[in-house]
């Protein structure tokens, strides 16, 4: 039997398990239908019945080839993952030189092209990647293999001051998340070329922080002027206008007795845990009450439905996010301020890891609800202004658009911590915060603080 032959699942179909030409076409039609539905409805919003109907086959026929929609998803992931592997094999030598930057820049352009070609799968990949989802083991295996490939290149390029595997994980996480946001419209309508140019500058400095400004000359006259003067930020990533304030979650439950308040806290904490481990869409009320050790009826005494719980948690998380934003606005980039920034990052990582299942629903805009939109607008407006206040404090000799730099900062904060604590071997939250600090200082705060004399 040829190793390239397509097989039916065990216990299905005729006596021969090998799929013929007609079956191959049927199978391809199922995969294509699934891809179209994942694009229009999202992975979580698509059922097996809908895939079968769209492919023009029965449910039983679909199960001859795939045991679930997850297995279809994995096949599609393998295809786009293979394309990424082909790109990484073609990257040239890296280093703090014009040639090294040119190779990195070319690679990022190829990566963006692959992402756009397989955008549906990459976006859904990001949306389903939670620790206890069925596809997480396959995603983790692919990413670890990808990290190893990139780390080999970084070792040969003599990257210093950062562990090669950590650098590879950071690079992969940042580029994937940056492309996710670019494809989701967070790039403020800027051309792909400009976004990739600026991302390349940041990554070059993360890998080789002593790269001379002359290495970036290939970006042309438009990008040649360094960006250091404070200026207004055009648009936050999750909002367009400042929103009305959101009430504190404590206001809703202020009249409860201490015992009832403790019960509500159990439910809130269980929701935080389930959403972080499974994602919002794959967490059910039965999961939440089981985690809380409470009866289903107790849940409905305080919350109308799962969405109602998410709204309460979103209000709670947004209040913490606002406090963190006030704190980072007060940080200056003198030596003492850099120490405060490291402390702030540790606090942020603790917040992010606890509420990641909540905050991710803001980013994905799913579920859609007007009340959640209020939270999304508030958080998006605040965080974009907060990050800009930090980034504008650096005088740079190299070209960097501060709007794009803000998007990179957001990508790092939003994705690097949970990637770090879920890699093999896993990092502790403190280690994740330390890595985040190293990366931000090398790539985004590389320069002299405005108003401070050179050392």
XYZ file of N, CA and C in Angstrom, residues 11-256:
738
model
N -13.526 0.850 10.094
C -14.927 0.430 10.291
C -15.886 1.106 9.339
N -15.372 1.916 8.407
C -16.255 2.580 7.451
C -16.047 2.049 6.042
N -17.116 2.090 5.256
C -17.018 1.904 3.820
C -16.839 0.467 3.373
N -16.476 0.277 2.083
C -16.314 -1.045 1.488
C -15.137 -1.791 2.119
N -14.906 -3.011 1.609
C -13.860 -3.848 2.194
C -12.486 -3.213 2.053
N -12.226 -2.486 0.978
C -10.937 -1.817 0.798
C -10.939 -0.478 1.527
N -9.938 -0.238 2.387
C -9.898 1.044 3.092
C -9.354 2.178 2.241
N -8.797 1.846 1.048
C -8.181 2.868 0.225
C -9.255 3.681 -0.494
N -9.111 4.994 -0.464
C -10.061 5.888 -1.128
C -9.664 6.037 -2.591
N -10.615 5.819 -3.485
C -10.361 5.955 -4.911
C -10.502 7.394 -5.372
N -10.522 7.571 -6.695
C -10.570 8.913 -7.267
C -11.845 9.643 -6.861
N -12.969 8.928 -6.877
C -14.241 9.567 -6.515
C -14.236 9.962 -5.041
N -13.744 9.067 -4.197
C -13.671 9.380 -2.771
C -12.730 10.527 -2.475
N -11.646 10.601 -3.241
C -10.692 11.696 -3.059
C -11.348 13.031 -3.361
N -12.175 13.041 -4.423
C -12.887 14.283 -4.758
C -13.892 14.638 -3.676
N -14.584 13.629 -3.138
C -15.552 13.871 -2.071
C -14.856 14.436 -0.840
N -13.746 13.836 -0.516
C -12.988 14.281 0.653
C -12.521 15.725 0.474
N -12.016 16.042 -0.718
C -11.560 17.406 -0.990
C -12.721 18.394 -0.904
N -13.905 17.952 -1.355
C -15.075 18.824 -1.291
C -15.465 19.110 0.164
N -15.331 18.130 1.012
C -15.628 18.315 2.427
C -14.660 19.325 3.050
N -13.383 19.178 2.730
C -12.374 20.086 3.274
C -12.621 21.514 2.798
N -12.929 21.667 1.515
C -13.194 23.000 0.965
C -14.418 23.634 1.609
N -15.484 22.830 1.783
C -16.703 23.338 2.416
C -16.423 23.770 3.849
N -15.623 22.970 4.562
C -15.286 23.314 5.943
C -14.506 24.623 5.995
N -13.557 24.788 5.082
C -12.758 26.009 5.059
C -13.633 27.233 4.822
N -14.562 27.126 3.879
C -15.467 28.248 3.602
C -16.320 28.592 4.821
N -16.812 27.574 5.521
C -17.641 27.815 6.701
C -16.826 28.368 7.854
N -15.591 27.882 8.021
C -14.736 28.429 9.074
C -14.492 29.914 8.837
N -14.386 30.288 7.564
C -14.158 31.698 7.247
C -15.380 32.545 7.529
N -16.563 32.052 7.159
C -17.781 32.864 7.289
C -18.398 32.798 8.681
N -18.267 31.656 9.361
C -18.943 31.472 10.646
C -17.994 31.256 11.816
N -16.714 31.034 11.519
C -15.775 30.716 12.583
C -15.813 29.233 12.916
N -14.730 28.748 13.506
C -14.650 27.329 13.857
C -15.742 26.957 14.854
N -15.891 27.756 15.899
C -16.866 27.426 16.940
C -18.306 27.520 16.440
N -18.534 28.364 15.437
C -19.897 28.540 14.941
C -20.288 27.571 13.849
N -19.409 26.629 13.524
C -19.657 25.671 12.444
C -19.891 24.283 13.018
N -20.936 23.613 12.546
C -21.236 22.252 12.995
C -20.905 21.246 11.897
N -20.790 19.992 12.273
C -20.546 18.919 11.300
C -21.685 18.851 10.288
N -22.911 19.001 10.739
C -24.062 18.952 9.828
C -23.968 20.042 8.761
N -23.541 21.232 9.171
C -23.428 22.326 8.207
C -22.329 22.033 7.181
N -21.234 21.439 7.626
C -20.158 21.085 6.685
C -20.661 20.051 5.681
N -21.372 19.020 6.174
C -21.890 17.977 5.294
C -22.863 18.555 4.276
N -23.750 19.426 4.733
C -24.727 20.037 3.828
C -24.035 20.878 2.757
N -23.070 21.688 3.191
C -22.353 22.546 2.241
C -21.558 21.725 1.229
N -21.071 20.552 1.650
C -20.295 19.689 0.746
C -21.192 18.821 -0.122
N -22.500 18.807 0.167
C -23.432 17.988 -0.613
C -23.317 16.508 -0.306
N -22.959 16.171 0.943
C -22.855 14.767 1.342
C -23.664 14.563 2.619
N -23.885 13.303 2.929
C -24.578 13.004 4.175
C -23.605 13.073 5.346
N -24.161 13.145 6.533
C -23.326 13.140 7.738
C -22.503 11.851 7.807
N -23.140 10.731 7.445
C -22.437 9.443 7.489
C -21.263 9.417 6.514
N -21.466 10.006 5.328
C -20.375 10.053 4.352
C -19.211 10.870 4.883
N -19.519 11.999 5.505
C -18.446 12.822 6.070
C -17.635 12.014 7.088
N -18.321 11.222 7.894
C -17.637 10.450 8.929
C -16.823 9.285 8.363
N -17.013 8.979 7.083
C -16.127 7.991 6.461
C -14.684 8.510 6.379
N -14.560 9.842 6.290
C -13.248 10.434 6.063
C -12.696 11.191 7.278
N -13.578 11.732 8.089
C -13.151 12.533 9.244
C -14.006 12.176 10.454
N -13.377 12.045 11.586
C -14.135 11.676 12.785
C -14.803 12.876 13.436
N -14.397 14.091 13.064
C -14.967 15.299 13.666
C -14.530 16.512 12.856
N -15.117 17.669 13.177
C -14.656 18.884 12.493
C -13.236 19.229 12.929
N -12.837 18.786 14.142
C -11.468 19.030 14.600
C -10.441 18.352 13.695
N -10.735 17.147 13.218
C -9.776 16.460 12.350
C -9.670 17.146 10.978
N -10.763 17.727 10.511
C -10.691 18.531 9.283
C -9.810 19.753 9.528
N -10.025 20.361 10.663
C -9.254 21.548 11.031
C -7.762 21.225 11.096
N -7.425 20.080 11.693
C -6.023 19.680 11.812
C -5.397 19.476 10.438
N -6.159 18.889 9.517
C -5.619 18.691 8.167
C -5.310 20.030 7.503
N -6.196 20.985 7.678
C -5.961 22.311 7.110
C -4.784 22.996 7.790
N -4.659 22.802 9.095
C -3.532 23.378 9.812
C -2.207 22.794 9.320
N -2.208 21.493 9.062
C -0.992 20.860 8.567
C -0.547 21.475 7.243
N -1.538 21.818 6.411
C -1.205 22.406 5.114
C -0.565 23.784 5.269
N -1.175 24.652 6.108
C -0.597 25.992 6.248
C 0.675 25.942 7.085
N 0.756 24.999 8.041
C 1.991 24.836 8.799
C 3.141 24.392 7.916
N 2.851 23.521 6.955
C 3.881 23.089 6.015
C 4.403 24.239 5.186
N 3.513 25.166 4.820
C 3.948 26.339 4.052
C 4.887 27.208 4.883
N 4.595 27.350 6.171
C 5.487 28.121 7.039
C 6.848 27.449 7.175
N 6.844 26.120 7.273
C 8.112 25.398 7.376
C 8.968 25.608 6.128
N 8.325 25.656 4.973
C 9.085 25.872 3.741
C 9.720 27.255 3.724
N 9.019 28.228 4.294
C 9.561 29.587 4.342
C 10.763 29.657 5.277
N 10.669 29.014 6.443
C 11.770 29.112 7.412
C 13.028 28.440 6.886
N 12.876 27.428 6.042
C 14.054 26.753 5.484
C 14.805 27.642 4.498
N 14.148 28.692 4.025
C 14.757 29.533 2.984
C 15.366 30.823 3.527
N 15.308 31.038 4.838
C 15.830 32.288 5.384
C 17.354 32.313 5.289
N 17.902 33.459 4.900
C 19.341 33.609 4.776
C 19.995 33.973 6.100
N 21.315 34.153 6.106
C 22.037 34.504 7.334
C 21.531 35.812 7.937
N 21.413 35.840 9.266
C 20.979 37.031 9.979
C 22.168 37.670 10.681
N 22.022 38.925 11.056
C 23.096 39.593 11.772
C 22.873 41.086 11.818
N 23.721 41.823 12.567
C 23.567 43.281 12.727
C 24.132 44.057 11.540
N 23.760 43.653 10.354
C 24.265 44.260 9.123
C 23.114 44.508 8.164
N 23.386 45.252 7.122
C 22.363 45.504 6.104
C 21.911 44.201 5.461
N 22.849 43.284 5.197
C 22.486 41.996 4.608
C 21.636 41.172 5.563
N 22.018 41.149 6.839
C 21.234 40.400 7.817
C 19.827 40.939 7.923
N 19.690 42.277 7.952
C 18.358 42.875 8.011
C 17.575 42.589 6.740
N 18.229 42.620 5.604
C 17.561 42.338 4.341
C 16.996 40.919 4.329
N 17.751 39.958 4.861
C 17.267 38.573 4.922
C 16.075 38.453 5.860
N 16.150 39.117 7.007
C 15.030 39.090 7.944
C 13.795 39.746 7.327
N 13.998 40.886 6.691
C 12.897 41.624 6.072
C 12.231 40.790 4.977
N 13.045 40.131 4.154
C 12.489 39.276 3.094
C 11.662 38.152 3.704
N 12.195 37.548 4.748
C 11.503 36.431 5.399
C 10.147 36.861 5.940
N 10.090 38.022 6.578
C 8.823 38.512 7.123
C 7.821 38.796 6.012
N 8.310 39.285 4.870
C 7.428 39.494 3.732
C 6.849 38.188 3.221
N 7.693 37.144 3.138
C 7.211 35.827 2.735
C 6.212 35.267 3.737
N 6.489 35.483 5.020
C 5.589 35.021 6.081
C 4.235 35.697 5.941
N 4.237 37.003 5.672
C 2.975 37.731 5.491
C 2.204 37.185 4.291
N 2.929 36.834 3.227
C 2.276 36.273 2.041
C 1.624 34.930 2.368
N 2.349 34.071 3.082
C 1.790 32.779 3.484
C 0.577 32.994 4.391
N 0.688 33.938 5.307
C -0.438 34.204 6.222
C -1.671 34.641 5.441
N -1.489 35.528 4.473
C -2.629 35.990 3.690
C -3.238 34.852 2.869
N -2.398 33.972 2.356
C -2.896 32.851 1.558
C -3.744 31.906 2.406
N -3.331 31.690 3.653
C -4.035 30.766 4.547
C -4.686 31.517 5.708
N -5.125 32.751 5.446
C -5.596 33.620 6.528
C -6.727 33.006 7.332
N -7.669 32.348 6.659
C -8.790 31.748 7.379
C -8.303 30.793 8.455
N -7.363 29.935 8.099
C -6.882 28.945 9.052
C -6.031 29.577 10.145
N -5.206 30.542 9.799
C -4.387 31.177 10.825
C -5.253 31.928 11.836
N -6.286 32.610 11.356
C -7.172 33.333 12.261
C -7.913 32.354 13.170
N -8.436 31.282 12.594
C -9.150 30.305 13.415
C -8.191 29.558 14.343
N -6.974 29.326 13.890
C -5.937 28.725 14.726
C -5.792 29.556 16.003
N -5.672 30.864 15.840
C -5.532 31.739 17.009
C -6.759 31.676 17.901
N -7.928 31.547 17.302
C -9.162 31.585 18.074
C -9.433 30.305 18.854
N -8.898 29.172 18.421
C -9.180 27.907 19.116
C -8.021 27.451 19.992
N -6.931 28.218 20.011
C -5.732 27.772 20.717
C -5.820 28.082 22.209
N -6.542 27.245 22.941
C -6.610 27.310 24.396
C -6.045 26.012 24.960
N -5.528 26.035 26.216
C -4.803 24.873 26.744
C -5.528 23.540 26.660
N -6.852 23.507 26.852
C -7.539 22.225 26.919
C -8.398 21.924 25.690
N -8.151 22.640 24.604
C -8.854 22.300 23.369
C -8.199 21.080 22.738
N -8.966 20.353 21.923
C -8.481 19.097 21.364
C -7.341 19.291 20.369
N -7.245 20.490 19.764
C -6.186 20.719 18.766
C -4.904 21.257 19.384
N -4.919 21.610 20.671
C -3.727 22.200 21.287
C -2.488 21.305 21.180
N -2.563 19.972 21.442
C -1.342 19.156 21.347
C -0.688 19.228 19.967
N -1.514 19.183 18.901
C -0.952 19.256 17.552
C -0.324 20.629 17.298
N -0.988 21.687 17.741
C -0.443 23.030 17.577
C 0.877 23.160 18.329
N 0.911 22.625 19.545
C 2.128 22.717 20.358
C 3.290 21.985 19.707
N 3.024 20.799 19.155
C 4.098 20.039 18.503
C 4.654 20.800 17.307
N 3.762 21.376 16.516
C 4.223 22.127 15.356
C 5.056 23.332 15.785
N 4.564 24.087 16.772
C 5.265 25.292 17.190
C 6.635 24.974 17.768
N 6.721 23.901 18.553
C 8.016 23.546 19.133
C 9.014 23.171 18.042
N 8.539 22.473 17.021
C 9.409 22.148 15.895
C 9.843 23.413 15.170
N 8.914 24.356 15.039
C 9.220 25.622 14.371
C 10.220 26.433 15.182
N 10.020 26.483 16.517
C 10.979 27.186 17.375
C 12.386 26.620 17.186
N 12.485 25.283 17.148
C 13.792 24.641 17.025
C 14.475 25.024 15.717
N 13.686 25.066 14.641
C 14.261 25.433 13.340
C 14.805 26.855 13.364
N 14.022 27.771 13.911
C 14.452 29.163 13.957
C 15.631 29.321 14.915
N 15.577 28.613 16.061
C 16.669 28.706 17.031
C 17.996 28.274 16.416
N 17.969 27.242 15.568
C 19.199 26.803 14.891
C 19.790 27.939 14.058
N 18.910 28.653 13.371
C 19.378 29.776 12.556
C 19.925 30.891 13.445
N 19.293 31.138 14.583
C 19.743 32.199 15.473
C 21.086 31.865 16.112
N 21.284 30.594 16.449
C 22.575 30.178 17.003
C 23.681 30.403 15.978
N 23.418 30.003 14.744
C 24.432 30.176 13.694
C 24.675 31.647 13.381
N 23.688 32.502 13.714
C 23.833 33.940 13.470
C 24.413 34.674 14.673
N 24.741 33.923 15.730
C 25.404 34.468 16.924
C 24.573 35.531 17.630
N 23.290 35.224 17.813
C 22.433 36.092 18.620
C 22.906 36.028 20.066
N 23.019 37.186 20.719
C 23.523 37.244 22.085
C 22.544 37.988 22.987
N 22.628 37.667 24.288
C 21.837 38.386 25.274
C 20.430 37.869 25.453
N 20.049 36.859 24.697
C 18.731 36.250 24.816
C 18.847 34.794 24.373
N 18.218 33.899 25.100
C 18.283 32.485 24.755
C 17.706 32.257 23.354
N 18.395 31.485 22.501
C 17.916 31.308 21.128
C 16.507 30.735 21.028
N 16.162 29.781 21.900
C 14.802 29.217 21.856
C 13.790 30.261 22.300
N 14.135 31.044 23.339
C 13.248 32.125 23.764
C 13.069 33.147 22.643
N 14.163 33.463 21.965
C 14.085 34.422 20.857
C 13.230 33.870 19.718
N 13.388 32.571 19.439
C 12.602 31.946 18.371
C 11.124 31.929 18.729
N 10.818 31.604 19.979
C 9.424 31.604 20.424
C 8.835 33.011 20.351
N 9.610 33.996 20.783
C 9.149 35.379 20.738
C 8.894 35.824 19.303
N 9.838 35.537 18.427
C 9.705 35.923 17.022
C 8.458 35.298 16.407
N 8.280 33.990 16.609
C 7.135 33.286 16.033
C 5.823 33.823 16.584
N 5.774 34.003 17.902
C 4.556 34.501 18.541
C 4.215 35.896 18.067
N 5.223 36.758 18.030
C 4.983 38.140 17.631
C 4.539 38.236 16.181
N 5.210 37.540 15.286
C 4.864 37.651 13.864
C 3.474 37.082 13.598
N 3.159 35.942 14.191
C 1.828 35.372 13.995
C 0.744 36.293 14.526
N 0.966 36.860 15.727
C -0.065 37.730 16.300
C -0.160 39.041 15.532
N 0.975 39.565 15.092
C 0.980 40.798 14.311
C 0.188 40.595 13.022
N 0.416 39.484 12.350
C -0.329 39.212 11.122
C -1.807 38.983 11.400
N -2.110 38.369 12.539
C -3.512 38.189 12.927
C -4.200 39.542 13.054
N -3.569 40.472 13.767
C -4.170 41.793 13.944
C -4.192 42.576 12.632
N -3.136 42.420 11.841
C -3.124 43.073 10.524
C -4.300 42.608 9.685
N -4.524 41.302 9.677
C -5.615 40.756 8.888
C -6.973 41.118 9.473
N -7.015 41.364 10.788
C -8.278 41.705 11.444
C -8.587 43.197 11.381
N -7.723 43.967 10.718
C -8.008 45.386 10.531
C -7.417 46.296 11.580
N -6.507 45.795 12.428
C -5.938 46.636 13.459
C -4.768 47.481 12.951
N -4.408 47.312 11.707
C -3.277 48.060 11.157
C -3.636 49.454 10.692
N -4.856 49.895 10.990
C -5.301 51.253 10.674
C -5.249 51.540 9.183
N -5.410 50.495 8.363
C -5.443 50.692 6.920
C -4.096 50.979 6.296
N -3.018 50.837 7.046
C -1.692 51.106 6.492
C -1.291 49.994 5.532
N -0.495 50.304 4.514
C -0.082 49.278 3.550
C 0.681 48.153 4.241
N 0.518 46.952 3.698
C 1.214 45.796 4.258
C 2.718 46.044 4.286
N 3.233 46.672 3.235
C 4.677 46.902 3.148
C 5.163 47.754 4.312
N 4.408 48.789 4.663
C 4.822 49.651 5.769
C 4.770 48.896 7.096
N 3.734 48.106 7.284
C 3.619 47.325 8.510
C 4.783 46.342 8.637
N 5.091 45.652 7.545
C 6.191 44.678 7.571
C 7.534 45.385 7.774
N 7.716 46.550 7.144
C 8.955 47.309 7.326
C 9.215 47.580 8.802
N 8.202 48.078 9.489
C 8.376 48.459 10.888
C 8.487 47.250 11.806
N 7.748 46.203 11.501
C 7.898 44.978 12.270
C 9.315 44.440 12.129
N 9.868 44.520 10.917
C 11.229 44.041 10.681
C 12.243 44.819 11.511
N 12.043 46.134 11.630
C 12.962 46.946 12.436
C 12.947 46.483 13.885
N 11.747 46.284 14.438
C 11.640 45.861 15.841
C 12.281 44.492 16.045
N 11.988 43.550 15.165
C 12.553 42.210 15.314
C 14.073 42.216 15.143
N 14.565 43.014 14.218
C 16.011 43.131 14.044
C 16.664 43.582 15.351
N 16.050 44.545 16.025
C 16.617 45.069 17.265
C 16.442 44.095 18.426
N 15.376 43.313 18.423
C 15.226 42.282 19.445
C 16.369 41.271 19.329
N 16.677 40.885 18.098
C 17.730 39.894 17.873
C 19.125 40.503 17.980
N 19.278 41.718 17.425
C 20.594 42.364 17.373
C 20.442 43.834 17.783
N 20.360 44.098 19.071
C 20.052 45.464 19.530
C 21.098 46.511 19.172
N 22.298 46.091 18.784
C 23.347 47.049 18.420
C 23.422 47.284 16.913
N 22.414 46.879 16.203
C 22.397 47.112 14.747
C 22.507 48.613 14.461
N 23.447 49.036 13.614
C 23.582 50.471 13.309
C 22.424 50.965 12.444
N 22.138 52.241 12.556
C 21.034 52.828 11.790
C 21.231 52.650 10.298
N 22.495 52.593 9.851
C 22.776 52.456 8.421
C 22.240 51.143 7.847
N 22.057 50.137 8.693
C 21.550 48.839 8.214
C 20.116 48.942 7.717
N 19.414 49.993 8.134
C 18.005 50.145 7.759
C 17.827 51.064 6.550
N 18.917 51.458 5.914
C 18.846 52.422 4.811
C 17.992 51.921 3.659
N 17.926 50.594 3.479
C 17.161 50.032 2.364
C 15.672 50.339 2.454
N 15.187 50.768 3.626
C 13.764 51.072 3.755
C 13.382 52.330 3.012
N 14.370 53.130 2.591
C 14.079 54.266 1.734
C 13.928 55.565 2.493
N 13.775 56.638 1.711
C 13.740 57.984 2.290
C 12.542 58.200 3.190
N 11.403 57.619 2.838
C 10.184 57.857 3.619
C 10.335 57.332 5.036
N 11.069 56.218 5.175
C 11.233 55.625 6.494
C 12.530 56.048 7.160
N 13.323 56.871 6.489
C 14.667 57.156 6.985
C 14.668 58.005 8.249
N 13.692 58.904 8.389
C 13.695 59.792 9.541
C 13.326 59.022 10.795
N 14.139 59.117 11.854
C 13.793 58.433 13.095
C 12.568 59.051 13.735
N 11.801 58.198 14.415
C 10.575 58.662 15.067
C 10.833 58.801 16.557
N 10.810 60.050 17.056
C 10.996 60.205 18.487
C 10.153 61.327 19.071
N 9.648 62.226 18.230
C 8.871 63.327 18.768
C 7.488 62.851 19.199
N 7.022 63.269 20.384
C 5.672 62.883 20.803
C 4.636 63.382 19.809
N 3.645 62.575 19.564
C 2.589 62.954 18.637
C 1.343 62.141 18.966
N 0.174 62.588 18.544
C -1.038 61.854 18.889
C -1.109 60.508 18.185
N -1.723 59.563 18.844
C -1.934 58.241 18.258
C -3.241 58.264 17.504
N -3.232 57.708 16.291
C -4.405 57.850 15.431
C -5.601 57.025 15.888
N -5.362 55.763 16.232
C -6.524 54.918 16.492
C -6.131 53.761 17.408
N -6.936 53.506 18.427
C -6.680 52.346 19.270
C -7.036 51.070 18.539
N -6.477 49.923 18.938
C -6.698 48.690 18.201
C -8.098 48.131 18.331
N -8.815 48.476 19.396
C -10.118 47.891 19.619
C -11.221 48.938 19.672
N -10.926 50.168 19.310
C -11.935 51.203 19.470
C -11.649 52.363 18.523
N -12.647 53.211 18.340
C -12.435 54.399 17.541
C -12.743 55.671 18.322
N -13.551 55.576 19.352
C -13.889 56.750 20.164
C -13.878 56.358 21.622
N -13.616 57.347 22.513
C -13.692 57.034 23.929
C -15.114 56.657 24.307
N -15.299 55.601 25.111
C -16.638 55.158 25.468
C -17.105 55.738 26.790
N -18.363 55.454 27.105
C -18.873 55.791 28.429
C -18.257 54.858 29.460
N -18.154 55.314 30.727
C -17.568 54.452 31.743
C -18.392 53.201 31.992
N -17.709 52.139 32.403
C -18.363 50.867 32.709
C -18.502 50.747 34.219
N -19.677 50.341 34.744
C -19.843 50.228 36.193
C -18.981 49.122 36.779
N -18.546 49.322 38.016
C -17.769 48.295 38.704
C -18.633 47.062 38.928
N -17.999 45.877 38.853
C -18.745 44.650 39.079
C -19.292 44.591 40.494
N -18.596 45.238 41.439
C -19.059 45.206 42.827
C -20.404 45.913 43.001
N -20.721 46.866 42.142
C -22.001 47.565 42.248
C -23.167 46.601 42.053
N -22.993 45.650 41.173
C -24.074 44.720 40.862
C -24.411 43.826 42.054
N -23.385 43.458 42.806
C -23.590 42.509 43.904
C -23.433 43.165 45.270
N -23.515 44.501 45.316
C -23.241 45.223 46.562
C -24.230 44.890 47.668
N -25.465 44.543 47.302
C -26.494 44.311 48.331
C -26.512 42.880 48.855
N -25.648 42.024 48.358
C -25.649 40.621 48.793
C -25.042 40.472 50.176
